[in-house]
XYZ file of C-alpha atoms in Angstrom:
682
model
C 26.973 129.209 228.872
C 27.341 125.602 229.552
C 30.803 124.097 229.539
C 32.401 123.198 226.640
C 33.756 119.378 226.268
C 37.047 119.225 225.745
C 38.736 117.403 222.498
C 40.493 113.930 223.251
C 43.070 115.131 220.297
C 43.543 118.182 217.192
C 39.622 118.238 216.155
C 41.356 119.030 212.472
C 43.373 115.326 212.589
C 40.103 113.512 214.144
C 37.503 115.170 211.667
C 39.987 113.609 209.175
C 40.434 110.346 210.573
C 36.676 110.206 210.821
C 36.314 110.656 207.030
C 38.953 107.964 206.177
C 36.671 105.648 208.573
C 33.870 106.450 206.917
C 35.384 105.515 203.048
C 36.378 102.302 204.422
C 40.519 103.083 204.395
C 40.526 102.027 207.729
C 40.099 98.461 206.040
C 43.233 98.448 204.516
C 45.846 101.242 206.910
C 45.763 101.421 210.389
C 44.477 104.225 211.730
C 44.808 105.892 215.095
C 42.081 105.914 217.095
C 40.388 104.774 220.242
C 38.815 101.324 220.406
C 37.488 99.659 223.210
C 37.546 96.156 223.592
C 36.720 93.471 226.691
C 35.175 90.576 227.218
C 31.202 89.888 227.099
C 29.223 91.902 230.316
C 32.913 93.738 231.394
C 31.227 97.013 230.971
C 32.832 98.710 227.993
C 29.087 100.212 227.341
C 29.243 101.812 230.894
C 33.169 103.105 230.264
C 31.810 104.609 226.895
C 29.420 106.412 228.631
C 31.298 108.016 230.718
C 33.512 109.355 228.265
C 30.892 110.375 225.850
C 27.713 111.250 227.543
C 26.033 108.768 225.115
C 23.302 106.952 227.034
C 23.840 103.598 225.741
C 21.590 100.560 226.398
C 23.016 99.178 228.888
C 21.651 95.327 230.660
C 22.770 92.208 231.936
C 21.111 90.560 228.348
C 22.645 92.513 226.081
C 25.583 92.263 223.960
C 27.361 94.639 221.590
C 27.136 92.469 218.405
C 28.865 95.026 215.588
C 31.433 97.449 215.913
C 29.493 101.178 216.666
C 31.434 104.552 215.473
C 30.902 107.186 217.631
C 31.737 110.694 216.235
C 31.365 114.034 218.376
C 31.993 117.961 216.023
C 31.212 120.811 217.128
C 29.349 122.223 214.848
C 26.654 125.589 214.962
C 23.380 123.131 214.769
C 22.853 120.504 217.199
C 21.603 117.136 215.640
C 22.603 113.399 216.210
C 23.186 111.253 212.527
C 22.555 107.328 212.118
C 23.914 105.350 209.268
C 25.236 102.319 208.319
C 29.155 101.609 206.996
C 28.868 98.332 205.144
C 31.010 95.810 205.763
C 33.738 95.633 202.545
C 33.127 92.178 201.297
C 29.429 92.742 201.518
C 26.892 91.964 198.696
C 25.787 94.711 196.521
C 22.508 93.765 197.578
C 23.683 94.367 201.220
C 25.610 97.498 200.364
C 22.701 98.865 198.339
C 19.942 97.933 201.758
C 22.250 99.315 204.543
C 23.210 102.369 202.945
C 19.601 103.159 202.539
C 19.256 103.291 206.426
C 19.720 106.840 207.820
C 17.873 108.466 210.468
C 18.389 111.896 211.551
C 17.427 112.302 215.512
C 16.934 115.642 218.015
C 18.471 114.293 220.705
C 19.261 110.600 221.989
C 17.999 108.750 225.130
C 18.708 105.426 226.084
C 15.462 104.100 224.937
C 15.355 105.540 221.523
C 19.305 104.279 221.188
C 17.660 100.727 222.272
C 15.855 100.952 219.580
C 17.650 102.352 216.880
C 19.782 99.210 217.890
C 17.481 96.556 217.368
C 16.848 97.951 214.365
C 19.994 98.195 212.697
C 20.435 94.618 214.131
C 17.983 93.510 211.794
C 19.101 95.719 208.932
C 22.502 93.825 208.755
C 20.855 90.666 209.609
C 21.641 89.775 212.587
C 19.752 86.907 214.741
C 18.015 88.150 217.442
C 18.927 84.872 218.781
C 20.891 84.982 222.124
C 24.721 84.024 221.835
C 25.674 80.915 223.448
C 28.765 78.584 223.681
C 32.028 80.222 221.204
C 29.406 80.501 217.724
C 29.906 83.911 216.422
C 27.298 83.591 213.262
C 25.172 86.312 214.684
C 27.637 89.066 214.271
C 28.352 91.313 211.403
C 31.218 93.138 209.817
C 28.937 96.404 209.188
C 29.525 99.356 211.349
C 27.300 101.869 212.971
C 28.120 105.540 212.313
C 26.499 107.528 215.375
C 27.352 111.218 214.836
C 26.874 113.565 217.163
C 26.611 117.990 216.382
C 26.463 120.621 218.910
C 28.412 123.797 219.462
C 28.814 122.289 222.942
C 30.399 118.671 221.900
C 33.793 118.032 221.571
C 35.886 116.977 218.418
C 35.997 112.700 219.553
C 35.626 109.600 218.170
C 35.533 106.406 219.330
C 34.891 102.566 218.333
C 33.207 99.643 220.039
C 33.278 96.555 219.014
C 31.777 93.333 220.058
C 32.683 91.793 223.370
C 35.066 88.577 222.931
C 33.074 85.081 223.351
C 34.564 81.346 223.785
C 33.592 78.720 225.104
C 34.432 78.177 228.515
C 34.377 75.309 231.012
C 32.482 75.581 234.107
C 35.038 76.022 237.837
C 38.133 75.930 235.083
C 37.480 79.196 233.104
C 37.855 82.555 235.734
C 37.660 86.264 234.896
C 41.538 85.609 235.076
C 41.845 83.799 232.431
C 39.606 86.200 230.762
C 41.559 89.124 231.141
C 44.477 87.114 230.495
C 43.422 86.488 227.302
C 42.563 90.042 226.375
C 45.994 90.809 227.333
C 47.802 88.358 225.281
C 45.959 89.956 221.814
C 46.824 92.818 222.714
C 50.768 91.889 222.814
C 50.170 90.498 219.491
C 49.214 93.773 218.089
C 50.918 96.020 220.285
C 54.277 94.376 220.749
C 55.734 97.599 222.424
C 53.064 98.904 224.369
C 52.319 102.279 223.670
C 48.777 101.647 222.272
C 47.641 99.358 225.077
C 45.367 100.781 227.958
C 44.444 98.877 230.707
C 41.305 99.515 232.672
C 39.647 97.964 235.514
C 36.215 98.074 235.475
C 33.969 96.718 238.280
C 36.386 97.120 241.194
C 33.708 96.673 243.323
C 33.180 93.446 242.724
C 36.302 92.436 243.319
C 35.422 89.484 246.579
C 37.112 90.451 249.813
C 40.600 89.223 250.328
C 41.377 89.601 246.911
C 42.121 93.269 246.519
C 45.440 93.054 246.948
C 45.200 91.624 243.477
C 44.092 94.713 241.592
C 46.543 96.715 243.657
C 49.161 94.782 242.405
C 47.914 95.076 238.816
C 47.321 99.087 239.311
C 50.364 99.632 240.155
C 51.819 97.396 237.270
C 53.464 94.594 239.119
C 51.319 91.476 237.305
C 50.565 92.332 234.156
C 52.750 96.123 233.383
C 51.342 97.647 230.890
C 53.260 100.429 229.650
C 50.552 103.203 229.695
C 49.856 101.556 233.006
C 45.975 101.007 234.179
C 42.595 103.322 235.081
C 39.923 102.104 237.121
C 36.470 103.451 236.621
C 33.493 102.348 238.688
C 30.323 101.008 237.194
C 26.858 101.266 238.109
C 25.407 96.892 239.213
C 22.231 96.514 237.608
C 20.072 97.177 240.100
C 21.393 101.181 240.020
C 21.100 101.173 236.310
C 17.318 100.442 237.539
C 17.228 103.039 240.146
C 19.649 105.753 238.052
C 17.168 108.408 236.927
C 19.451 110.350 234.592
C 23.221 110.235 233.771
C 23.603 113.374 236.329
C 22.705 111.122 239.534
C 25.392 108.071 237.213
C 28.244 110.898 237.339
C 27.526 111.868 240.484
C 28.406 107.807 241.923
C 31.602 107.388 239.982
C 32.402 110.993 239.007
C 36.076 110.673 241.353
C 36.806 108.027 239.629
C 36.391 108.228 235.840
C 37.454 112.206 235.306
C 41.190 110.687 235.605
C 41.096 108.390 232.323
C 39.095 110.954 230.776
C 42.344 112.654 231.066
C 44.719 110.198 230.702
C 42.855 109.327 227.553
C 43.282 112.795 226.150
C 47.126 112.583 226.751
C 47.367 109.248 225.130
C 45.336 109.341 222.257
C 46.642 112.918 221.408
C 50.318 112.159 221.395
C 49.102 108.617 219.554
C 47.639 110.541 216.726
C 50.422 112.988 216.310
C 53.250 110.252 215.807
C 51.190 107.912 213.732
C 48.866 110.116 211.362
C 52.162 111.370 209.029
C 52.370 107.861 208.364
C 49.010 107.327 206.744
C 49.353 109.209 203.544
C 52.471 106.816 203.233
C 51.217 103.856 203.653
C 47.959 104.574 201.736
C 50.280 106.071 198.846
C 51.960 102.326 199.228
C 48.714 100.383 199.008
C 47.416 102.470 196.748
C 49.953 101.844 194.355
C 49.859 97.947 194.733
C 46.295 98.033 194.361
C 46.808 99.591 190.858
C 49.833 96.826 189.625
C 47.601 93.732 190.795
C 44.598 95.700 188.683
C 46.950 96.069 185.855
C 47.995 92.286 186.459
C 44.533 91.727 185.893
C 43.967 93.582 182.748
C 40.906 95.310 181.959
C 37.005 94.028 182.660
C 35.644 91.218 180.621
C 32.076 91.114 181.228
C 30.873 91.641 177.865
C 31.573 89.919 174.617
C 33.036 93.133 173.221
C 35.108 93.945 175.502
C 36.211 90.170 176.077
C 36.738 90.421 172.146
C 38.677 93.800 172.841
C 40.890 91.854 175.647
C 41.324 88.818 172.989
C 42.535 91.234 169.922
C 45.028 92.892 172.602
C 46.668 89.878 173.094
C 46.494 88.341 169.811
C 48.151 91.715 168.483
C 51.292 91.437 171.319
C 51.661 87.655 170.398
C 52.185 88.889 166.453
C 54.737 91.893 168.123
C 56.537 88.869 169.965
C 56.549 86.536 166.677
C 58.192 88.974 164.828
C 60.721 89.865 167.848
C 61.708 85.889 168.162
C 62.003 85.611 163.936
C 64.231 88.541 163.503
C 66.389 88.074 167.018
C 65.065 91.370 168.287
C 65.351 90.900 172.187
C 64.905 93.726 173.686
C 61.669 92.789 175.086
C 61.598 92.348 178.419
C 60.215 89.377 177.956
C 63.514 87.678 176.237
C 65.807 88.579 178.530
C 67.307 85.315 180.497
C 64.935 83.115 178.607
C 66.140 81.008 176.233
C 62.767 79.529 175.472
C 61.621 82.750 173.944
C 64.959 83.124 171.774
C 63.203 81.212 169.043
C 65.427 82.064 166.120
C 68.991 81.592 167.943
C 66.885 78.540 169.490
C 66.626 77.206 165.638
C 70.514 78.505 163.727
C 71.831 76.866 166.553
C 69.742 72.898 165.755
C 69.498 73.467 162.597
C 73.516 73.762 162.968
C 73.396 70.446 165.126
C 71.369 68.897 162.585
C 74.083 69.472 159.751
C 76.581 67.984 161.811
C 74.393 65.137 162.671
C 74.063 64.425 158.927
C 77.626 64.516 157.810
C 78.440 62.380 161.193
C 76.124 59.723 161.456
C 74.303 60.044 158.013
C 75.977 57.364 155.846
C 75.644 53.814 156.423
C 78.637 52.733 155.172
C 81.840 54.883 155.619
C 82.993 55.769 152.429
C 86.748 54.263 151.722
C 89.102 55.936 153.806
C 86.786 57.443 155.986
C 86.145 57.045 159.611
C 84.942 58.588 162.615
C 88.436 60.519 163.084
C 89.155 61.557 159.666
C 85.389 62.844 159.274
C 85.556 65.126 162.879
C 89.491 66.320 161.400
C 88.903 66.692 157.630
C 85.048 66.692 157.337
C 84.137 66.266 153.841
C 85.785 69.404 152.066
C 83.139 71.589 152.686
C 82.008 71.382 156.600
C 78.340 72.676 157.900
C 77.843 74.826 160.536
C 80.122 76.970 162.670
C 83.316 75.447 164.189
C 81.662 76.012 167.796
C 78.567 74.086 167.300
C 80.312 71.239 165.209
C 83.032 70.465 167.634
C 80.105 70.542 170.606
C 77.654 68.452 168.473
C 80.433 65.673 167.410
C 81.368 65.691 171.125
C 78.370 65.351 172.129
C 77.542 62.365 169.248
C 81.199 60.849 170.718
C 79.936 60.486 174.262
C 76.880 58.827 173.733
C 78.057 56.417 171.953
C 80.743 55.629 173.629
C 78.635 54.901 176.242
C 75.645 53.394 174.918
C 76.453 52.768 171.386
C 73.655 54.501 169.863
C 72.599 58.065 169.412
C 69.112 59.986 170.310
C 68.832 63.082 167.736
C 66.432 64.897 169.972
C 67.895 67.166 172.278
C 64.925 69.295 173.080
C 62.471 66.003 174.696
C 58.632 66.247 173.390
C 56.175 68.189 174.653
C 53.547 66.644 176.848
C 51.219 68.009 174.574
C 52.589 66.342 171.563
C 53.580 62.811 172.244
C 50.446 61.454 170.310
C 52.198 62.676 166.854
C 55.812 62.245 167.511
C 55.869 58.472 167.525
C 58.651 58.719 165.110
C 62.027 56.539 165.589
C 64.967 59.353 166.352
C 67.621 56.943 167.738
C 70.692 56.212 165.488
C 74.053 54.394 165.705
C 77.655 54.731 164.537
C 78.214 54.434 160.828
C 78.872 50.572 159.665
C 82.904 49.895 159.502
C 82.388 47.220 157.424
C 84.731 47.286 153.981
C 82.240 49.034 152.098
C 83.963 48.147 149.047
C 82.980 44.830 150.254
C 79.878 45.925 150.413
C 78.885 47.130 147.255
C 80.640 44.092 145.560
C 78.090 42.252 147.407
C 75.698 44.927 146.318
C 76.826 44.712 142.315
C 77.254 40.962 142.255
C 73.671 40.255 143.600
C 72.354 42.154 140.433
C 74.356 42.490 137.812
C 72.426 41.929 134.256
C 74.199 41.580 130.303
C 75.938 45.319 131.182
C 79.200 45.298 129.041
C 81.181 47.841 130.878
C 78.973 49.861 132.985
C 76.189 48.659 135.275
C 72.576 49.434 135.535
C 71.163 52.590 137.088
C 68.558 51.015 139.470
C 72.225 50.078 141.223
C 72.613 53.586 142.171
C 69.720 53.672 143.579
C 69.239 50.655 145.617
C 72.476 52.013 147.121
C 71.520 55.048 147.679
C 68.273 53.840 149.758
C 70.823 52.075 151.492
C 73.930 54.124 152.560
C 70.784 56.826 153.654
C 69.203 54.779 156.303
C 70.162 57.168 159.284
C 68.675 60.059 157.424
C 65.313 59.002 159.014
C 65.961 58.937 162.643
C 68.450 62.510 162.414
C 65.472 63.829 159.860
C 62.438 63.243 162.417
C 64.882 64.141 165.762
C 65.606 67.758 164.403
C 62.491 68.532 163.510
C 60.841 67.262 166.191
C 63.014 69.403 168.224
C 62.056 72.277 166.355
C 58.459 71.493 167.085
C 58.925 71.425 170.041
C 61.163 75.115 170.405
C 58.024 76.266 168.710
C 55.485 75.097 171.077
C 57.092 76.256 173.893
C 57.517 79.503 172.505
C 53.819 79.593 171.877
C 53.407 78.201 175.287
C 55.582 80.466 177.035
C 54.040 83.558 175.043
C 50.665 82.797 176.571
C 52.046 82.358 179.814
C 53.814 85.883 179.619
C 50.219 87.761 177.943
C 47.538 86.065 179.980
C 48.537 85.570 183.961
C 44.874 84.579 184.169
C 45.154 80.940 183.891
C 41.731 80.390 182.420
C 42.635 82.414 179.354
C 45.681 80.892 178.540
C 44.122 77.470 178.596
C 40.975 78.928 176.276
C 43.672 80.005 174.027
C 45.465 77.070 173.977
C 42.646 74.954 173.440
C 41.446 77.133 170.686
C 44.686 76.830 169.019
C 45.232 73.281 169.532
C 43.792 71.279 166.934
C 45.330 73.202 164.344
C 48.711 73.555 165.836
C 48.627 69.619 165.646
C 47.755 70.117 162.469
C 50.702 72.267 161.371
C 52.862 70.288 162.909
C 51.945 66.922 160.786
C 52.263 69.288 157.621
C 56.067 69.720 158.697
C 56.629 66.092 159.636
C 54.539 64.991 156.457
C 57.130 67.863 154.522
C 60.001 66.150 156.294
C 58.629 62.074 155.031
C 57.952 63.532 151.637
C 61.453 64.913 151.112
C 63.041 61.585 152.790
C 61.079 59.938 150.049
C 62.193 62.207 147.446
C 66.122 61.910 147.934
C 65.752 58.131 149.100
C 63.580 56.288 146.787
C 63.498 59.040 143.467
C 66.076 58.411 140.821
C 69.271 60.008 141.624
C 69.110 63.153 139.629
C 71.136 66.195 140.216
C 71.993 69.118 137.990
C 74.786 70.423 140.078
C 78.260 71.260 138.494
C 79.502 69.779 142.401
C 78.909 66.523 141.168
C 81.115 65.614 138.694
C 83.783 68.106 140.265
C 84.048 65.533 143.674
C 83.466 62.515 140.949
C 86.394 63.791 139.189
C 87.897 64.233 142.224
C 87.489 60.880 143.463
C 88.484 59.821 140.141
C 91.993 61.537 140.432
C 92.763 60.754 143.900
C 92.126 56.910 143.323
C 94.435 57.256 140.118
C 97.154 58.856 142.238
C 97.097 56.275 144.740
C 97.633 53.338 142.346
C 100.650 55.543 140.422
C 102.153 56.055 143.913
C 102.984 53.118 144.094
C 105.441 52.920 140.960
C 106.514 56.825 141.536
C 109.917 57.342 141.243
C 112.666 59.686 142.122
C 114.532 61.798 139.692
C 118.027 63.804 141.159
C 117.376 67.393 140.930
C 113.947 67.538 140.927
C 113.616 68.934 144.410
C 111.840 65.665 145.651
C 108.840 65.305 142.850
C 108.269 62.074 141.936
C 107.087 60.491 138.513
C 105.863 57.434 136.628
C 106.763 55.867 133.287
C 104.158 55.970 131.005
C 104.924 51.740 130.565
C 104.147 51.707 134.071
C 100.468 53.565 133.855
C 98.988 50.758 132.249
C 100.658 48.151 134.646
C 98.744 50.007 137.412
C 95.623 50.678 135.915
C 95.246 46.406 134.876
C 92.013 45.219 137.118
C 88.838 43.113 136.635
C 85.836 45.030 134.968
C 83.753 43.771 138.425
C 86.740 45.623 140.603
C 86.753 48.308 138.335
C 82.455 48.535 138.659
C 83.016 48.202 142.354
C 85.317 51.360 142.669
C 83.076 53.489 139.794
C 80.138 52.511 141.502
C 81.560 53.801 144.766
C 82.875 57.390 143.554
C 79.451 57.867 142.372
C 77.968 57.055 145.148
C 79.617 58.639 147.222
C 80.018 61.712 145.219
C 76.138 61.867 144.406
C 75.918 61.157 148.505
C 77.587 63.916 149.316
C 75.751 66.727 147.071
C 72.608 64.974 148.083
C 73.641 65.266 151.771
C 73.735 68.749 151.672
C 70.372 69.524 149.362
C 68.272 67.247 151.441
C 69.796 69.386 155.089
C 68.774 72.828 153.023
C 65.537 71.492 151.916
C 64.527 70.245 155.566
C 65.719 73.822 156.857
C 64.186 76.190 154.287
C 61.173 74.067 153.640
C 60.141 72.011 156.623
C 61.405 74.144 159.169
C 61.572 78.188 157.767
C 58.216 77.629 156.026
C 55.837 75.667 157.324
C 56.888 76.294 161.187
C 58.674 79.809 161.032
C 57.594 82.021 158.567
C 55.569 80.903 155.923
C 51.664 81.856 155.986
C 50.818 78.986 157.328
C 52.844 78.677 160.051
C 51.390 77.814 164.031
C 53.228 81.127 164.766
C 50.401 83.022 162.584
C 47.622 81.523 164.153
C 46.414 83.223 167.152
C 46.077 86.613 165.251
C 42.988 89.468 164.973
C 41.648 87.320 162.480
C 41.086 84.424 163.904
C 39.328 87.134 167.369
C 37.225 88.428 165.244
C 35.810 84.999 163.838
C 34.439 83.940 167.547
C 31.242 83.206 168.570
C 29.950 85.388 171.775
C 30.063 81.484 173.523
C 33.810 81.225 172.735
C 34.894 84.873 173.653
C 32.964 83.943 176.964
C 34.616 80.722 177.753
C 37.969 82.010 176.207
C 38.174 85.708 177.358
C 36.058 86.014 180.181
C 36.071 86.101 183.815
C 35.862 83.228 185.922
C 33.638 83.887 189.664
C 37.208 84.750 191.908
C 38.920 86.642 189.983
C 35.701 88.819 189.499
C 35.710 88.904 193.003
C 38.895 89.615 192.927
C 38.776 92.952 190.543
C 35.550 94.034 192.908
C 37.779 94.292 195.792
C 40.287 95.729 194.301
C 38.145 98.485 192.580
C 36.080 98.758 196.075
C 39.933 99.216 197.648
C 41.381 101.706 195.323
C 38.053 104.066 195.648
C 38.076 103.552 199.121
C 41.952 104.460 199.066
C 41.823 107.232 196.060
C 38.937 109.190 198.421
C 41.591 109.139 201.582
C 43.765 110.490 199.722
C 41.728 113.356 198.782
C 40.843 113.729 201.979
C 44.798 114.112 203.354
C 45.228 116.447 200.333
């Protein structure tokens, strides 16, 4: 029987590694394997022939332009099988072409190997021109796979990679420089040196007198390697032409080559035993990351049906987010730590600050006995909003009025998308400190007619219109803020549901025109409510108007009578007014009486109208037109809208752009490779 060749390591592990390489797992995970790296024409192919007994085509004019994966398998039947593994980034057409290139050969000699290499270059699309300078355009990322089977073959696998090319400077770039570059490259990927074995080729070409340099290298005094150095003899080009068989070659260099083979068996075996357990863990880790990235891309969206299904899913999930946001159900992760997403909470806070601003800044003139401090301390008898919210709003207002003399009602600011429509006045000053009775006197005296003991009801309309001048800025500032909150929520929700910026932009463009129209509707509703309250006939069925009016008159009577009230002994400090004094205290001119009556009527009606206006703006403009109504902007993105889209619109909005299609294809290929690798390792 012929002598069996000894395997480099555990045959079962080597077989699994080769199968992992065949399904491109080596592109994603570092696999323990034997790779030959060196300078151009440094004797790599000669070393490989010595290791494998495979007749590599070698000459001074040849160079390797693609990686070659050589595998030996010990099986009963003999034969050589040649195929090409396409590069992971190959186009589908290129993959189809190279995968079709397969050959089965009974035996392989040097000439036949050279023919195969030439044919493979043609299939890979490699230029046949000689490579000069540092151009690498003639190299391929494909891998030539040569599997040699036979009963006496060792279980062994080795990869030959193209030599290193660089621009050289005549007279300056030396062989030592090239060797140093290769060593530096090895250090970059193997800092501890546990995977790098140095092989010195062509020792016979060392110039006389430089032998000591070789000795220093081999003994580790120069460029020390953890695994050390080996030296092999390569035949010269003249010897290659004279040698008739590989047997002659072995006879020439056997004494040099056998120690390298033994050393490789030792090093590769130890390396595989050390690294192989890590491979499965690494495959699992990368596969998990790959699946997460694919999940983030969502389902494939190549056809109108797929695009419609995807956008339907987005619209449905958007509706769920809206329902949660409006019901303050913040269990979804989208709402955690995200104030913009908590729409109901933001709007409630803004409603309260709106009511407080109306109470504090709404009137053009302070009513009789009112001031900034009395409103802050006492309110107007039934202040709106929570105490905390009211206090914070008043503090902000006072600070602004103190530093700037006016207050900008907008708290959120105008979104970049909405500058063109939200151009309303939103700044107000503090109420006028001028005596309100003097103002009413001027108005009354400037508009009185022939009335006896009364005044024209139109006077109340005129004074109400002037007393509510600040309402416009406060109301517009409020509704602009709520519009901004709604728009921010929509944008944030789209960003959450659509990581693909193209889909975000497409949906936003689809919605924007209708969103603008609905925002304008809310603004128009505020404008309508302002017109009704400020220019319409003062009217109310609210009994609080009469109660407030009666309370005002009673308070005025109380102040007047207190001037003539007396204390009587034995009545615990209670004061009394004599009937005869009542007429005296009430004596005043008709004009003064009219002015006081106008004031009390205006104050009583103003309070009722202000509360009614705040409620109507919050209920109609905000709650109905912006939040929960059938025509709310939050109801725009829904499955019904997606059903109306044409195929062109579906492609523009839901289709994937070229970079994402490439990314998806790359991730799917990576997933296929890794899943195949995981099956191999089971």
